[in-house]
């Protein structure tokens, strides 16, 4: 695989883009502080300019992660974390299936799906690392650090 940097791509977002991820069908999702999520093909062609808009004016997206494909079937679910301390589980059409308010004190900064797609781990500004069910029910708080958690990943 070869990484190609495109510099002639149309500029969609007018503000900072803090999170980008690949979907299970090989598209790129970009989240911006303009509270929109856009969808791109891997070659830089725009699929949808305004795929999803965050309707809460006090919350910006900090991370986005697609659920891993399991058993060869593409995933149709992704999760976004927000500066208001919440996270949202969304379907492939951009509809919010579940909103988890007050997941963290301060921003929910990062997230990751388990390899089996049955759990989500989040890290927050409050220094907490929490594990949630696929449907957004809190399972456990793994740790509480004195500093914010900026990046999180499941072990292989």
PDB file of C-alpha atoms in Angstrom:
ATOM      1  CA  UNK A   1       0.000   0.000   0.000  1.00  0.00           C
ATOM      2  CA  UNK A   2       1.262   3.442  -0.889  1.00  0.00           C
ATOM      3  CA  UNK A   3       0.278   6.685   0.829  1.00  0.00           C
ATOM      4  CA  UNK A   4      -0.339   9.526  -1.577  1.00  0.00           C
ATOM      5  CA  UNK A   5      -0.705  13.086  -0.298  1.00  0.00           C
ATOM      6  CA  UNK A   6      -3.194  15.154  -2.291  1.00  0.00           C
ATOM      7  CA  UNK A   7      -2.806  18.916  -2.125  1.00  0.00           C
ATOM      8  CA  UNK A   8      -5.350  19.895  -4.774  1.00  0.00           C
ATOM      9  CA  UNK A   9      -8.369  18.582  -2.889  1.00  0.00           C
ATOM     10  CA  UNK A  10     -11.337  20.894  -2.399  1.00  0.00           C
ATOM     11  CA  UNK A  11     -11.322  22.489   1.066  1.00  0.00           C
ATOM     12  CA  UNK A  12     -14.637  21.679   2.728  1.00  0.00           C
ATOM     13  CA  UNK A  13     -14.219  22.600   6.349  1.00  0.00           C
ATOM     14  CA  UNK A  14     -13.644  26.185   7.413  1.00  0.00           C
ATOM     15  CA  UNK A  15     -12.199  25.274  10.812  1.00  0.00           C
ATOM     16  CA  UNK A  16      -9.937  22.743  12.548  1.00  0.00           C
ATOM     17  CA  UNK A  17     -10.421  19.032  11.734  1.00  0.00           C
ATOM     18  CA  UNK A  18      -9.565  17.120  14.938  1.00  0.00           C
ATOM     19  CA  UNK A  19     -10.637  13.634  13.838  1.00  0.00           C
ATOM     20  CA  UNK A  20     -10.479  11.512  10.700  1.00  0.00           C
ATOM     21  CA  UNK A  21     -11.083   7.774  10.259  1.00  0.00           C
ATOM     22  CA  UNK A  22     -11.543   5.048   7.657  1.00  0.00           C
ATOM     23  CA  UNK A  23     -14.908   3.314   7.449  1.00  0.00           C
ATOM     24  CA  UNK A  24     -15.319  -0.400   6.836  1.00  0.00           C
ATOM     25  CA  UNK A  25     -16.248   0.362   3.200  1.00  0.00           C
ATOM     26  CA  UNK A  26     -12.965   2.253   2.661  1.00  0.00           C
ATOM     27  CA  UNK A  27     -14.248   5.825   2.854  1.00  0.00           C
ATOM     28  CA  UNK A  28     -12.726   8.622   4.926  1.00  0.00           C
ATOM     29  CA  UNK A  29     -14.842  10.486   7.499  1.00  0.00           C
ATOM     30  CA  UNK A  30     -13.582  13.913   8.593  1.00  0.00           C
ATOM     31  CA  UNK A  31     -14.995  15.743  11.634  1.00  0.00           C
ATOM     32  CA  UNK A  32     -14.568  19.488  11.935  1.00  0.00           C
ATOM     33  CA  UNK A  33     -15.054  22.145  14.587  1.00  0.00           C
ATOM     34  CA  UNK A  34     -17.641  23.628  12.195  1.00  0.00           C
ATOM     35  CA  UNK A  35     -19.772  20.773  13.641  1.00  0.00           C
ATOM     36  CA  UNK A  36     -20.026  18.828  10.405  1.00  0.00           C
ATOM     37  CA  UNK A  37     -18.786  15.440   9.283  1.00  0.00           C
ATOM     38  CA  UNK A  38     -17.857  14.992   5.627  1.00  0.00           C
ATOM     39  CA  UNK A  39     -17.261  11.781   3.687  1.00  0.00           C
ATOM     40  CA  UNK A  40     -14.516  11.288   1.103  1.00  0.00           C
ATOM     41  CA  UNK A  41     -13.310   8.534  -1.188  1.00  0.00           C
ATOM     42  CA  UNK A  42      -9.699   7.452  -0.695  1.00  0.00           C
ATOM     43  CA  UNK A  43      -8.698   9.380  -3.852  1.00  0.00           C
ATOM     44  CA  UNK A  44      -9.942  12.717  -2.465  1.00  0.00           C
ATOM     45  CA  UNK A  45     -13.306  12.801  -4.231  1.00  0.00           C
ATOM     46  CA  UNK A  46     -16.116  14.116  -2.029  1.00  0.00           C
ATOM     47  CA  UNK A  47     -18.898  11.614  -1.358  1.00  0.00           C
ATOM     48  CA  UNK A  48     -21.011  13.835   0.906  1.00  0.00           C
ATOM     49  CA  UNK A  49     -20.128  17.357   2.048  1.00  0.00           C
ATOM     50  CA  UNK A  50     -22.448  17.500   5.029  1.00  0.00           C
ATOM     51  CA  UNK A  51     -22.960  13.861   5.971  1.00  0.00           C
ATOM     52  CA  UNK A  52     -23.840  14.726   9.569  1.00  0.00           C
ATOM     53  CA  UNK A  53     -24.218  17.901  11.604  1.00  0.00           C
ATOM     54  CA  UNK A  54     -23.781  18.054  15.372  1.00  0.00           C
ATOM     55  CA  UNK A  55     -26.857  19.917  16.503  1.00  0.00           C
ATOM     56  CA  UNK A  56     -25.586  20.798  19.967  1.00  0.00           C
ATOM     57  CA  UNK A  57     -23.822  24.159  19.608  1.00  0.00           C
ATOM     58  CA  UNK A  58     -21.811  23.556  22.819  1.00  0.00           C
ATOM     59  CA  UNK A  59     -20.178  20.350  21.574  1.00  0.00           C
ATOM     60  CA  UNK A  60     -17.481  19.651  19.003  1.00  0.00           C
ATOM     61  CA  UNK A  61     -16.298  16.227  17.869  1.00  0.00           C
ATOM     62  CA  UNK A  62     -12.963  15.112  19.328  1.00  0.00           C
ATOM     63  CA  UNK A  63     -12.764  11.595  17.837  1.00  0.00           C
ATOM     64  CA  UNK A  64     -14.545   9.237  15.450  1.00  0.00           C
ATOM     65  CA  UNK A  65     -14.093   5.463  15.167  1.00  0.00           C
ATOM     66  CA  UNK A  66     -15.874   2.940  12.951  1.00  0.00           C
ATOM     67  CA  UNK A  67     -16.780  -0.401  14.469  1.00  0.00           C
ATOM     68  CA  UNK A  68     -14.461  -3.100  13.061  1.00  0.00           C
ATOM     69  CA  UNK A  69     -15.863  -5.470  10.467  1.00  0.00           C
ATOM     70  CA  UNK A  70     -16.569  -8.878  11.945  1.00  0.00           C
ATOM     71  CA  UNK A  71     -16.934 -12.079   9.926  1.00  0.00           C
ATOM     72  CA  UNK A  72     -16.295 -10.346   6.600  1.00  0.00           C
ATOM     73  CA  UNK A  73     -19.369  -8.139   6.893  1.00  0.00           C
ATOM     74  CA  UNK A  74     -18.830  -4.350   6.682  1.00  0.00           C
ATOM     75  CA  UNK A  75     -19.749  -2.450   9.801  1.00  0.00           C
ATOM     76  CA  UNK A  76     -22.639  -0.011   9.787  1.00  0.00           C
ATOM     77  CA  UNK A  77     -21.901   1.678  13.136  1.00  0.00           C
ATOM     78  CA  UNK A  78     -19.495   4.345  14.337  1.00  0.00           C
ATOM     79  CA  UNK A  79     -18.944   6.304  17.533  1.00  0.00           C
ATOM     80  CA  UNK A  80     -18.076   9.980  17.982  1.00  0.00           C
ATOM     81  CA  UNK A  81     -16.797  11.618  21.158  1.00  0.00           C
ATOM     82  CA  UNK A  82     -17.553  15.234  22.027  1.00  0.00           C
ATOM     83  CA  UNK A  83     -16.254  18.162  24.039  1.00  0.00           C
ATOM     84  CA  UNK A  84     -19.412  18.256  26.185  1.00  0.00           C
ATOM     85  CA  UNK A  85     -18.411  14.959  27.872  1.00  0.00           C
ATOM     86  CA  UNK A  86     -20.753  12.787  25.829  1.00  0.00           C
ATOM     87  CA  UNK A  87     -20.362  10.245  23.073  1.00  0.00           C
ATOM     88  CA  UNK A  88     -22.785   9.074  20.428  1.00  0.00           C
ATOM     89  CA  UNK A  89     -23.263   5.765  18.700  1.00  0.00           C
ATOM     90  CA  UNK A  90     -24.416   6.386  15.128  1.00  0.00           C
ATOM     91  CA  UNK A  91     -25.473   4.303  12.141  1.00  0.00           C
ATOM     92  CA  UNK A  92     -24.021   4.480   8.627  1.00  0.00           C
ATOM     93  CA  UNK A  93     -26.681   7.021   7.618  1.00  0.00           C
ATOM     94  CA  UNK A  94     -25.552   9.455  10.338  1.00  0.00           C
ATOM     95  CA  UNK A  95     -28.542   8.897  12.617  1.00  0.00           C
ATOM     96  CA  UNK A  96     -27.710   8.920  16.316  1.00  0.00           C
ATOM     97  CA  UNK A  97     -28.784   5.549  17.731  1.00  0.00           C
ATOM     98  CA  UNK A  98     -27.696   6.307  21.296  1.00  0.00           C
ATOM     99  CA  UNK A  99     -26.415   9.442  23.021  1.00  0.00           C
ATOM    100  CA  UNK A 100     -24.517   8.882  26.257  1.00  0.00           C
ATOM    101  CA  UNK A 101     -24.522  12.144  28.235  1.00  0.00           C
ATOM    102  CA  UNK A 102     -22.005  12.797  31.012  1.00  0.00           C
ATOM    103  CA  UNK A 103     -19.712   9.948  30.010  1.00  0.00           C
ATOM    104  CA  UNK A 104     -16.822  12.055  31.377  1.00  0.00           C
ATOM    105  CA  UNK A 105     -16.390  15.257  33.368  1.00  0.00           C
ATOM    106  CA  UNK A 106     -15.144  17.697  30.763  1.00  0.00           C
ATOM    107  CA  UNK A 107     -14.545  16.476  27.231  1.00  0.00           C
ATOM    108  CA  UNK A 108     -14.681  12.868  26.097  1.00  0.00           C
ATOM    109  CA  UNK A 109     -11.440  13.029  24.127  1.00  0.00           C
ATOM    110  CA  UNK A 110     -10.902   9.614  22.534  1.00  0.00           C
ATOM    111  CA  UNK A 111     -12.464   6.216  21.921  1.00  0.00           C
ATOM    112  CA  UNK A 112     -11.786   2.807  20.409  1.00  0.00           C
ATOM    113  CA  UNK A 113     -13.879  -0.252  19.559  1.00  0.00           C
ATOM    114  CA  UNK A 114     -12.803  -3.645  20.845  1.00  0.00           C
ATOM    115  CA  UNK A 115     -11.560  -6.029  18.149  1.00  0.00           C
ATOM    116  CA  UNK A 116     -14.697  -8.162  18.592  1.00  0.00           C
ATOM    117  CA  UNK A 117     -16.906  -5.023  18.213  1.00  0.00           C
ATOM    118  CA  UNK A 118     -18.689  -5.735  21.504  1.00  0.00           C
ATOM    119  CA  UNK A 119     -17.264  -2.872  23.605  1.00  0.00           C
ATOM    120  CA  UNK A 120     -16.107   0.729  23.392  1.00  0.00           C
ATOM    121  CA  UNK A 121     -13.378   2.268  25.530  1.00  0.00           C
ATOM    122  CA  UNK A 122     -13.310   6.036  26.109  1.00  0.00           C
ATOM    123  CA  UNK A 123     -10.762   8.396  27.579  1.00  0.00           C
ATOM    124  CA  UNK A 124     -11.643  11.767  29.001  1.00  0.00           C
ATOM    125  CA  UNK A 125     -10.431  15.129  30.144  1.00  0.00           C
ATOM    126  CA  UNK A 126     -11.190  13.897  33.667  1.00  0.00           C
ATOM    127  CA  UNK A 127      -8.414  11.268  33.359  1.00  0.00           C
ATOM    128  CA  UNK A 128     -10.859   8.352  33.394  1.00  0.00           C
ATOM    129  CA  UNK A 129     -10.676   5.312  31.133  1.00  0.00           C
ATOM    130  CA  UNK A 130     -14.103   3.686  30.840  1.00  0.00           C
ATOM    131  CA  UNK A 131     -15.412   0.582  29.089  1.00  0.00           C
ATOM    132  CA  UNK A 132     -18.922   0.632  27.633  1.00  0.00           C
ATOM    133  CA  UNK A 133     -21.100  -2.035  26.014  1.00  0.00           C
ATOM    134  CA  UNK A 134     -21.784  -1.861  22.297  1.00  0.00           C
ATOM    135  CA  UNK A 135     -25.108  -0.225  23.179  1.00  0.00           C
ATOM    136  CA  UNK A 136     -23.585   2.408  25.483  1.00  0.00           C
ATOM    137  CA  UNK A 137     -24.072   0.914  28.951  1.00  0.00           C
ATOM    138  CA  UNK A 138     -21.170   1.585  31.336  1.00  0.00           C
ATOM    139  CA  UNK A 139     -19.379  -1.661  32.199  1.00  0.00           C
ATOM    140  CA  UNK A 140     -16.476  -0.369  34.273  1.00  0.00           C
ATOM    141  CA  UNK A 141     -14.057   2.446  34.938  1.00  0.00           C
ATOM    142  CA  UNK A 142     -10.619   0.915  34.380  1.00  0.00           C
ATOM    143  CA  UNK A 143      -8.521   3.734  35.721  1.00  0.00           C
ATOM    144  CA  UNK A 144      -8.562   7.303  36.932  1.00  0.00           C
ATOM    145  CA  UNK A 145      -5.439   9.297  36.106  1.00  0.00           C
ATOM    146  CA  UNK A 146      -4.589  12.817  37.315  1.00  0.00           C
ATOM    147  CA  UNK A 147      -4.184  14.005  33.690  1.00  0.00           C
ATOM    148  CA  UNK A 148      -6.474  13.842  30.634  1.00  0.00           C
ATOM    149  CA  UNK A 149      -6.420  10.762  28.393  1.00  0.00           C
ATOM    150  CA  UNK A 150      -5.614  11.846  24.832  1.00  0.00           C
ATOM    151  CA  UNK A 151      -5.297   8.523  23.027  1.00  0.00           C
ATOM    152  CA  UNK A 152      -6.564   5.031  23.712  1.00  0.00           C
ATOM    153  CA  UNK A 153      -6.274   1.632  22.040  1.00  0.00           C
ATOM    154  CA  UNK A 154      -7.174  -2.003  22.756  1.00  0.00           C
ATOM    155  CA  UNK A 155      -4.352  -4.510  23.021  1.00  0.00           C
ATOM    156  CA  UNK A 156      -3.985  -6.763  19.955  1.00  0.00           C
TER     157      UNK A 156
END
